[in-house]
Short mmCIF file of C-alpha atoms and ligand atoms in Angstrom, two decimals:
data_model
loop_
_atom_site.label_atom_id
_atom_site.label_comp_id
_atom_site.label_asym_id
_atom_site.label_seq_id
_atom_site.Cartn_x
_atom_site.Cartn_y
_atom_site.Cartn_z
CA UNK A 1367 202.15 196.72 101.46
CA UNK A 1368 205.57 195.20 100.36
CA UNK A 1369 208.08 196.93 98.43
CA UNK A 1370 211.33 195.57 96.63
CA UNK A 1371 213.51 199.03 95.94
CA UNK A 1372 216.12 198.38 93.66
CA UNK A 1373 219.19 200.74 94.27
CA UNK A 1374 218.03 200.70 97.51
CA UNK A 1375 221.24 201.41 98.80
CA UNK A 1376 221.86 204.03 96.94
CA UNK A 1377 221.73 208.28 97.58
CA UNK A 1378 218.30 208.41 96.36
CA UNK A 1379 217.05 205.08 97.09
CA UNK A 1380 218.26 204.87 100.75
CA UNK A 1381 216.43 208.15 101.70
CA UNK A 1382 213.52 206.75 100.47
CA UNK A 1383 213.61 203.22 102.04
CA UNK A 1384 213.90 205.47 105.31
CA UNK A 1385 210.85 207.07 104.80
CA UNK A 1386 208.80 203.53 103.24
CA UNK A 1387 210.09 202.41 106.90
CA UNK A 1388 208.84 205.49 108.83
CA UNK A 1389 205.31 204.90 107.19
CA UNK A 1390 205.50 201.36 108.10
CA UNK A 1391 206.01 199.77 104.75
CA UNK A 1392 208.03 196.40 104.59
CA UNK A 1393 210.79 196.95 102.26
CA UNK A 1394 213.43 194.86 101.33
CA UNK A 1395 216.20 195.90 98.95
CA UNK A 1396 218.13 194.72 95.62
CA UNK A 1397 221.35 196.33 94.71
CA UNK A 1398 225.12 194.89 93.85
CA UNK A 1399 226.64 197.73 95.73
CA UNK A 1400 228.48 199.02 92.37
CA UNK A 1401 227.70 202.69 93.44
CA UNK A 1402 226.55 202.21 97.51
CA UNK A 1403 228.02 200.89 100.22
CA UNK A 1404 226.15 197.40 102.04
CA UNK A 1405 227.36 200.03 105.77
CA UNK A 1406 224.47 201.88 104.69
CA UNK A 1407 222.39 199.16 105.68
CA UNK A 1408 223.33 199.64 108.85
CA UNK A 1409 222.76 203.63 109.09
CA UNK A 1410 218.82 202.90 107.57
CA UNK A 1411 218.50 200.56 110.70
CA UNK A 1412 219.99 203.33 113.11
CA UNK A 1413 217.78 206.07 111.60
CA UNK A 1414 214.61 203.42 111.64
CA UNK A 1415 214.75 200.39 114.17
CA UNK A 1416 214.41 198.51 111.14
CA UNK A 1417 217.11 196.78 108.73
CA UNK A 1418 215.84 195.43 105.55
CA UNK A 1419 216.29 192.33 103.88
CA UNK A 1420 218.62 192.99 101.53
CA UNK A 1421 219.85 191.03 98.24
CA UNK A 1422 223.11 191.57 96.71
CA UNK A 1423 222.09 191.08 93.43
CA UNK A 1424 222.86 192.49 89.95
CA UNK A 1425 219.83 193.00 88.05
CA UNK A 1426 221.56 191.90 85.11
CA UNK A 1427 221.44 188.33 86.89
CA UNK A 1428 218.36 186.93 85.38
CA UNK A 1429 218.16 183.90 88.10
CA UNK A 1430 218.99 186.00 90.94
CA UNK A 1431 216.56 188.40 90.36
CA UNK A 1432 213.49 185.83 89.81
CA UNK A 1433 214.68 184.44 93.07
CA UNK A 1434 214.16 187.48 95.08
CA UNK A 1435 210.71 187.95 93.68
CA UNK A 1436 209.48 184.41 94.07
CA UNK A 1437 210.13 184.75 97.68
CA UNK A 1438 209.26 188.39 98.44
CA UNK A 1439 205.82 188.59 97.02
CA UNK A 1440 206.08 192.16 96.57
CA UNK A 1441 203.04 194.91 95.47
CA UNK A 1442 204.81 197.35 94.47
CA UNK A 1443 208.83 197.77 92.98
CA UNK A 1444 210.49 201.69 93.13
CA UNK A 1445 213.52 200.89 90.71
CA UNK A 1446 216.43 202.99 91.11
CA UNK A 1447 219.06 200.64 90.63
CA UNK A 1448 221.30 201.79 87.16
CA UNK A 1449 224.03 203.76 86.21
CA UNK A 1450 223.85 207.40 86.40
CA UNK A 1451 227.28 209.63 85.66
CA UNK A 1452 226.58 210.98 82.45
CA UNK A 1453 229.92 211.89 81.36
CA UNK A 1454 230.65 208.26 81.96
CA UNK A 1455 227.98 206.75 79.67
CA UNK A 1456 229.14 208.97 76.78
CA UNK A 1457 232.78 206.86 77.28
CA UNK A 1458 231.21 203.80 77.93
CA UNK A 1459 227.69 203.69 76.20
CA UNK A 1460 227.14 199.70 75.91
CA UNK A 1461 228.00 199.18 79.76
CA UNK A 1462 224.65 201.93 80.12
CA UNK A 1463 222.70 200.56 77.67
CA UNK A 1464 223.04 196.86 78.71
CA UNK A 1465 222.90 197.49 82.24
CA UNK A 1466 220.30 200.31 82.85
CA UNK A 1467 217.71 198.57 79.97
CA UNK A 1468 218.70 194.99 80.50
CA UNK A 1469 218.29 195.60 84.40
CA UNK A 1470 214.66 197.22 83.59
CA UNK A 1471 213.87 194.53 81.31
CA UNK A 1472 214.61 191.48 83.90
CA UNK A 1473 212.63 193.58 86.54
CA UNK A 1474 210.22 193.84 84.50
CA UNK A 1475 209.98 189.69 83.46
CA UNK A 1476 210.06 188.83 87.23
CA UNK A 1477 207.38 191.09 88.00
CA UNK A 1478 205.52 189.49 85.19
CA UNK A 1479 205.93 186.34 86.59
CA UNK A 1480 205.20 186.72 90.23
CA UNK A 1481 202.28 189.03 89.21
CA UNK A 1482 203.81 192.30 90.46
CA UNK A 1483 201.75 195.03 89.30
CA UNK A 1484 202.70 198.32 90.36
CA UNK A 1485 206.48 199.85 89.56
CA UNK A 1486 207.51 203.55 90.13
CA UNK A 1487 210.65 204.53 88.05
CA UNK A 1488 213.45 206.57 89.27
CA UNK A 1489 213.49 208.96 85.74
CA UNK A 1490 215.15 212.36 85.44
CA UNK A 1491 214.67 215.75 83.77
CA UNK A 1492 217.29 214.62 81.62
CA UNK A 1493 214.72 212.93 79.33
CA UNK A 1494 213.68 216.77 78.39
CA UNK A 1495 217.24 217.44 76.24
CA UNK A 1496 216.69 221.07 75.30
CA UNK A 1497 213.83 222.29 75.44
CA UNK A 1498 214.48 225.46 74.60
CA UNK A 1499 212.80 227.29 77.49
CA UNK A 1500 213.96 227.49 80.88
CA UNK A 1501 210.40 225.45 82.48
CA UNK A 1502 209.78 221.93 81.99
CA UNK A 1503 205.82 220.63 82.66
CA UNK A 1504 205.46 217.06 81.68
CA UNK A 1505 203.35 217.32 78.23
CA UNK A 1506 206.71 218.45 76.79
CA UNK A 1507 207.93 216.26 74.07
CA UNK A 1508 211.45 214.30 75.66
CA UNK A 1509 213.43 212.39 74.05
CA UNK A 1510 214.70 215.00 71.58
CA UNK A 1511 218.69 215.96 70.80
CA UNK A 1512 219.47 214.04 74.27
CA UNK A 1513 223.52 214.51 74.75
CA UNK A 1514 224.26 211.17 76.61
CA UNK A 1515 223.51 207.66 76.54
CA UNK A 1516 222.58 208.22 80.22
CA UNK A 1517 219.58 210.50 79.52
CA UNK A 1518 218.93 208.10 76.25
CA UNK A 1519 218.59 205.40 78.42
CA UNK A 1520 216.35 207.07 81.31
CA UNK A 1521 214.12 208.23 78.17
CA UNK A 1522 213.98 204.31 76.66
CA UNK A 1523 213.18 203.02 79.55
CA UNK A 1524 210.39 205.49 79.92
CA UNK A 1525 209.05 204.30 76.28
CA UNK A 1526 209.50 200.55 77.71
CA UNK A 1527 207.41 201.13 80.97
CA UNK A 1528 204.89 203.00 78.80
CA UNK A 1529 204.09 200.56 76.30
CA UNK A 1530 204.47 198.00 78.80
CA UNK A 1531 201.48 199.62 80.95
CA UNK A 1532 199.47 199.48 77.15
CA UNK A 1533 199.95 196.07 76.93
CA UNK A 1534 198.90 195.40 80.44
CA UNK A 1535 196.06 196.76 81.67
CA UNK A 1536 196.21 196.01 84.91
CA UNK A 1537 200.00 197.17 85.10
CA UNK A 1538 200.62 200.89 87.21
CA UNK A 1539 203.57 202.52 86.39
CA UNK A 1540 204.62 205.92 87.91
CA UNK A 1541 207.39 207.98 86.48
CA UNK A 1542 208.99 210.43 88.90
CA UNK A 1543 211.34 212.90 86.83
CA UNK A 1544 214.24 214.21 89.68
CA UNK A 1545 215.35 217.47 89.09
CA UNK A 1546 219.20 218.52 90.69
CA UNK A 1547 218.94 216.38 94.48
CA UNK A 1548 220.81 217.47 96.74
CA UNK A 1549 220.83 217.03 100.91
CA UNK A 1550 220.99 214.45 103.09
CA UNK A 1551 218.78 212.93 106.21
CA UNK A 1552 219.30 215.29 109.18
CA UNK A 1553 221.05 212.56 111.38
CA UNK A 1554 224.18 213.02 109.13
CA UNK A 1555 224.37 209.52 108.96
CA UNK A 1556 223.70 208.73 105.25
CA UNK A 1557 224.41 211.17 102.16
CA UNK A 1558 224.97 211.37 98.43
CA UNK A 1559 228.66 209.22 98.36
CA UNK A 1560 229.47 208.00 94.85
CA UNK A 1561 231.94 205.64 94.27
CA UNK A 1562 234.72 206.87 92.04
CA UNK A 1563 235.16 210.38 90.65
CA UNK A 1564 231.56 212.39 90.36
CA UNK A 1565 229.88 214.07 87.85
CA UNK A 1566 227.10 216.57 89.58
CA UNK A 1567 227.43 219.63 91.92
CA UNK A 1568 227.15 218.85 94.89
CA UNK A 1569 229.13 215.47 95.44
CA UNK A 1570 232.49 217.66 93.67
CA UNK A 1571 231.89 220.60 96.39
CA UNK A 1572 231.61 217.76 99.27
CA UNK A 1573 235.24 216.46 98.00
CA UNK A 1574 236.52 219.95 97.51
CA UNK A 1575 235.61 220.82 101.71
CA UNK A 1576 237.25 217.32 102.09
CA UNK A 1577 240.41 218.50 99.93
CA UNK A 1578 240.17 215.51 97.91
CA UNK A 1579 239.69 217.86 95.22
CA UNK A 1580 241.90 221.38 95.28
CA UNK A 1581 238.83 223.37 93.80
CA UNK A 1582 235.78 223.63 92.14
CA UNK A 1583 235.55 224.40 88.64
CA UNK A 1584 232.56 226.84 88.00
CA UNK A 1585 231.47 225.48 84.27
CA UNK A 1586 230.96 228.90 82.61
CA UNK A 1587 230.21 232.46 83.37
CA UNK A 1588 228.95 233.72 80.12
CA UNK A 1589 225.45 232.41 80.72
CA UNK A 1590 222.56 234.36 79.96
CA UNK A 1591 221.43 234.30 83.65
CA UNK A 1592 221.25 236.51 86.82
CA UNK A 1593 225.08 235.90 87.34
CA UNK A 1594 226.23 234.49 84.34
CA UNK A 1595 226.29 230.80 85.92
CA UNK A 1596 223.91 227.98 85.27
CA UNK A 1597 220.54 228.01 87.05
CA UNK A 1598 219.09 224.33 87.98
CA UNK A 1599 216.07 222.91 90.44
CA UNK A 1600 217.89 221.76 93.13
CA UNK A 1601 215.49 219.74 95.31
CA UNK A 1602 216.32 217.88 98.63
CA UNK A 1603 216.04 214.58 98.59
CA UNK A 1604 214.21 214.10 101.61
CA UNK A 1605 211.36 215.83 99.20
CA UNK A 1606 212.33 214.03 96.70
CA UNK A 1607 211.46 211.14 98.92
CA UNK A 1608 208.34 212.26 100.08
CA UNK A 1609 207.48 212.24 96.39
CA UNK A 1610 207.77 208.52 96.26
CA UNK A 1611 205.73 207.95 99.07
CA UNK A 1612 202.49 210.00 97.72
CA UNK A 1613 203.26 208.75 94.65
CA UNK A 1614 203.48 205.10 95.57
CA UNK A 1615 199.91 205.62 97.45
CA UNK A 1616 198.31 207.64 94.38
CA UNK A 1617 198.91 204.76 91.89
CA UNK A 1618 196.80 204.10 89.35
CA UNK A 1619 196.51 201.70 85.87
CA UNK A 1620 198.60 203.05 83.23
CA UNK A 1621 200.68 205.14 83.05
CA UNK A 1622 201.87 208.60 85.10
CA UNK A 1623 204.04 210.98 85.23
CA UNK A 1624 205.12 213.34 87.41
CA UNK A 1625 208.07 216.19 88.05
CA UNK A 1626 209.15 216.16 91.04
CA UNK A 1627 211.34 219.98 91.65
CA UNK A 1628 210.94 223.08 93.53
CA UNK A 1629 210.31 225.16 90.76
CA UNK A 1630 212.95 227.51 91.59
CA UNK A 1631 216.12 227.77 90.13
CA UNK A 1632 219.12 228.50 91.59
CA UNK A 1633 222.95 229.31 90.10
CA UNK A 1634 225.84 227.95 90.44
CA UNK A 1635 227.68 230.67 92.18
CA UNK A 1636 224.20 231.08 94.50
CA UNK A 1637 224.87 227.24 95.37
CA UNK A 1638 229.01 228.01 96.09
CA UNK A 1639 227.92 230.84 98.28
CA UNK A 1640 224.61 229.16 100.65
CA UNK A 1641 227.03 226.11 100.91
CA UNK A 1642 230.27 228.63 102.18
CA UNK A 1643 227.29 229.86 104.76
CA UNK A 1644 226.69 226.83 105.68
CA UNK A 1645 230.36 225.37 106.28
CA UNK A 1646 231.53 229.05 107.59
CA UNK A 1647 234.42 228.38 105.48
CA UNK A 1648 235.28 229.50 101.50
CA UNK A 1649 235.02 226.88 98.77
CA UNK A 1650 238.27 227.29 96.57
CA UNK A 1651 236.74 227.56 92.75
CA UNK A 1652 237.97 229.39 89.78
CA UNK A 1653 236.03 229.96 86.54
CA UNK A 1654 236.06 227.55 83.81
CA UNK A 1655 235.18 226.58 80.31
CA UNK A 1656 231.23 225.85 79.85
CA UNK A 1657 231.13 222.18 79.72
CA UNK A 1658 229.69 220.59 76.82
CA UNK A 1659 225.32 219.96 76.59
CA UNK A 1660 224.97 221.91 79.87
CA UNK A 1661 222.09 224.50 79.09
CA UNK A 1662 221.56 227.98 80.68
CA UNK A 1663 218.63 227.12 82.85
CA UNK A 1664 216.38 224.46 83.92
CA UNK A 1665 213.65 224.19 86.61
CA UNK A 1666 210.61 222.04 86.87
CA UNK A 1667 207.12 223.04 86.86
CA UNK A 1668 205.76 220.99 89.70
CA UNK A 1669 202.22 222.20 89.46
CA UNK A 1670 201.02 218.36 88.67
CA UNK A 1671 202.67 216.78 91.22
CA UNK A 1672 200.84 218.99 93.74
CA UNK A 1673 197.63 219.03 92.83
CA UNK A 1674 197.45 215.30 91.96
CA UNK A 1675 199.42 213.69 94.55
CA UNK A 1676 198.97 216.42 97.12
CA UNK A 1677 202.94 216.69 97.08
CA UNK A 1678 205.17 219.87 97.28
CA UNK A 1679 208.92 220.67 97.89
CA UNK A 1680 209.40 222.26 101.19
CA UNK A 1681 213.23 222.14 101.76
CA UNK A 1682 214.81 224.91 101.20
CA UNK A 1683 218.73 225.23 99.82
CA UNK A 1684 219.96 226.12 102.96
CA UNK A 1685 218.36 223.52 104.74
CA UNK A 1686 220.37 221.00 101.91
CA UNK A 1687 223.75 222.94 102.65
CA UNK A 1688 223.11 222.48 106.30
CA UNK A 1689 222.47 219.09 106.34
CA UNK A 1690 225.07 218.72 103.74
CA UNK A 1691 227.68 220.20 106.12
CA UNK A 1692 226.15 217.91 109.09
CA UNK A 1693 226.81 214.86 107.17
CA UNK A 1694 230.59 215.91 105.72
CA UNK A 1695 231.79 216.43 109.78
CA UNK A 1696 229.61 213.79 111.00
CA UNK A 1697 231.56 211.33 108.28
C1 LIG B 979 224.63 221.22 87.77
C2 LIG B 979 225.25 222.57 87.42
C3 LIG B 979 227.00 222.45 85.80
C4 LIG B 979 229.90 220.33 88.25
C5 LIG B 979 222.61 215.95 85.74
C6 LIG B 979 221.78 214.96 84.99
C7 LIG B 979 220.42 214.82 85.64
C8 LIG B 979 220.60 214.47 87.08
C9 LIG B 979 221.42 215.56 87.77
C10 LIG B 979 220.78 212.26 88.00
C11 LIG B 979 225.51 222.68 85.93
C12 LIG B 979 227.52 222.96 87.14
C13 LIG B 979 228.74 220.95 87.82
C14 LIG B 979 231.09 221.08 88.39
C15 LIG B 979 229.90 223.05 87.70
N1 LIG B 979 221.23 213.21 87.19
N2 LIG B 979 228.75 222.28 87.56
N3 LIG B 979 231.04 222.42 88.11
O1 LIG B 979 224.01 218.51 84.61
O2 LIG B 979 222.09 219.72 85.80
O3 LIG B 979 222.04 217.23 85.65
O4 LIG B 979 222.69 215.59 87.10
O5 LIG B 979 219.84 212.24 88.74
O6 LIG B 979 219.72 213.78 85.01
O7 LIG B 979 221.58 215.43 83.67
O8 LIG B 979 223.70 218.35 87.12
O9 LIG B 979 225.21 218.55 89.04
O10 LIG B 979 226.19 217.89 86.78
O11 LIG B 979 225.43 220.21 87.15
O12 LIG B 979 229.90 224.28 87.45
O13 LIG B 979 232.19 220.57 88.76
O14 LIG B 979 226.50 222.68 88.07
O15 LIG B 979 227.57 223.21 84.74
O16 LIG B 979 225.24 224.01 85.54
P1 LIG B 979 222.99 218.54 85.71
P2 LIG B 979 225.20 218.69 87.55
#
């Protein structure tokens, strides 16, 4: 079985080219390095034996990407190549639409044209919005009062892949909905490292342990939750990319969809607190405004995911914070 992952360089998508590799997959990767770095090549070969082909290629780049799949004769594409800082798409909502739906699009020609049948999608419980309880299963209507062009986008694509999958019958898609991931590979070689300034968590309490940042600003303590902070499913990605794997061997025509979270939900002062454990250190943070379309709580139900593909979380946080902490001094 051959597998093009776009993003494949990336946090998400490197962890999971790791484990395609581990399960002796051939995988070869597509991504223009606009959020990864091409060293991380060399850290999947490290951790594996194996370095993949890789393709510096903007999926935007109609030719380029028909290239790659005329000579890879893939089975199966795990796209995770597009933008993803959602305070940035609300500034910059053309560069997100262009990129993360023209990107699917083109994927989605070439494998059309070199008879690729089988895509999993790298979607996110952003697609949700609000809705208004503090459990998402899938059957929940998405799409609805979504606060950034980045969820907007994860959600259109979602419609695209769907109808897609109706027009073709013999076209699999797989939608995997991430929760919070957080964590790294044990080695400490490879982790979540954005380029620029981050949006999420975790990546803003790694720069605030590397002083980049003075401190972390806890977004509201007026929550109605155990400690006033928000509570979100933070799942490690090595689950995350054990997800991918069942999922990728569970496909079937049409389309499905699947949560991939612990089902627990955890605060943000809980997270402050395991990761101080961890480092053995305290995290400088200081209470702040609630930030705009952040909502009180929200966990997955994962229930599907289990009993279809056999698949469960099994990381717990303070496994993440360790391995967290491994990767930060091992940098
Ligand atoms: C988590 C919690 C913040 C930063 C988004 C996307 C989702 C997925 C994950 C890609 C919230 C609080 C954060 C800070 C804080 N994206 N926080 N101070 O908003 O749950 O989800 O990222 O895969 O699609 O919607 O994640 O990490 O931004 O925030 O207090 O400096 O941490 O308020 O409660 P979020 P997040």
């Amino acid at each position: 079985m051959k597998v093009l992952a776009t993003g494949g360089t990336g946090y998400i998508g490197s962890h999971t080219v790791i484990e395609l590799i581990k399960k002796g997959y051939e995988v070869e990767i597509l991504d223009n390095l606009f959020n990864s770095k091409i060293e991380v090549l060399d850290k999947i070969e490290k951790i594996t034996g194996v370095k993949p082909k890789f393709h510096q290629i903007d999926m935007l780049d109609e030719e380029g990407v028909e290239k790659v799949f005329a000579e890879g004769r893939f089975d199966t594409v795990i796209h995770f190549a597009g933008l993803k800082a959602v305070g940035e798409s609300v500034a910059k909502p053309l560069e997100y639409y262009k990129t993360n739906i023209g990107g699917t699009i083109n994927i989605l020609n070439a494998m059309k044209k070199y008879d690729v049948k089988r895509i999993i999608f790298s979607s996110s419980a952003t697609v949700y919005g609000d809705p208004h309880q503090p459990t998402c299963v899938e059957t929940l209507e998405t799409g609805r009062d979504l606060t950034s062009p980045y969820g907007k986008t994860k959600y259109m694509i979602e419609e695209i892949l769907k109808d897609a999958a109706f027009a073709d019958e013999d076209l699999s898609v797989t939608i995997l909905r991430y929760f919070n991931p957080v964590g790294n590979h044990e080695s400490g070689l490879i982790g979540e490292d954005p380029n620029g300034i981050p949006n999420n968590l975790m990546p803003i309490i790694m720069k605030v342990y590397r002083k980049e940042i003075p401190e972390l600003s806890v977004y509201g303590n007026d929550y109605e939750t155990r400690d006033g902070s928000c509570v979100r499913d933070y799942i490690h990605v090595l689950d995350l990319a054990a997800g991918h794997i069942l999922a990728m061997e569970h496909m079937k025509q049409g389309t499905s969809i699947y949560n991939l979270g612990t089902g627990t939900g955890t605060t943000v002062y809980e997270m402050v607190r395991a990761f101080e454990n961890a480092s053995g250190e305290k995290l400088p943070y200081r209470d702040a405004p609630r930030r705009p379309g952040d909502l009180a709580c929200l966990t997955a139900d994962a229930s599907k995911a289990e009993a279809e593909l056999g698949w469960k979380a099994t990381h717990t946080i303070e496994d993440a914070m360790r391995d967290t902490i491994n990767y930060l001094r091992s940098a």
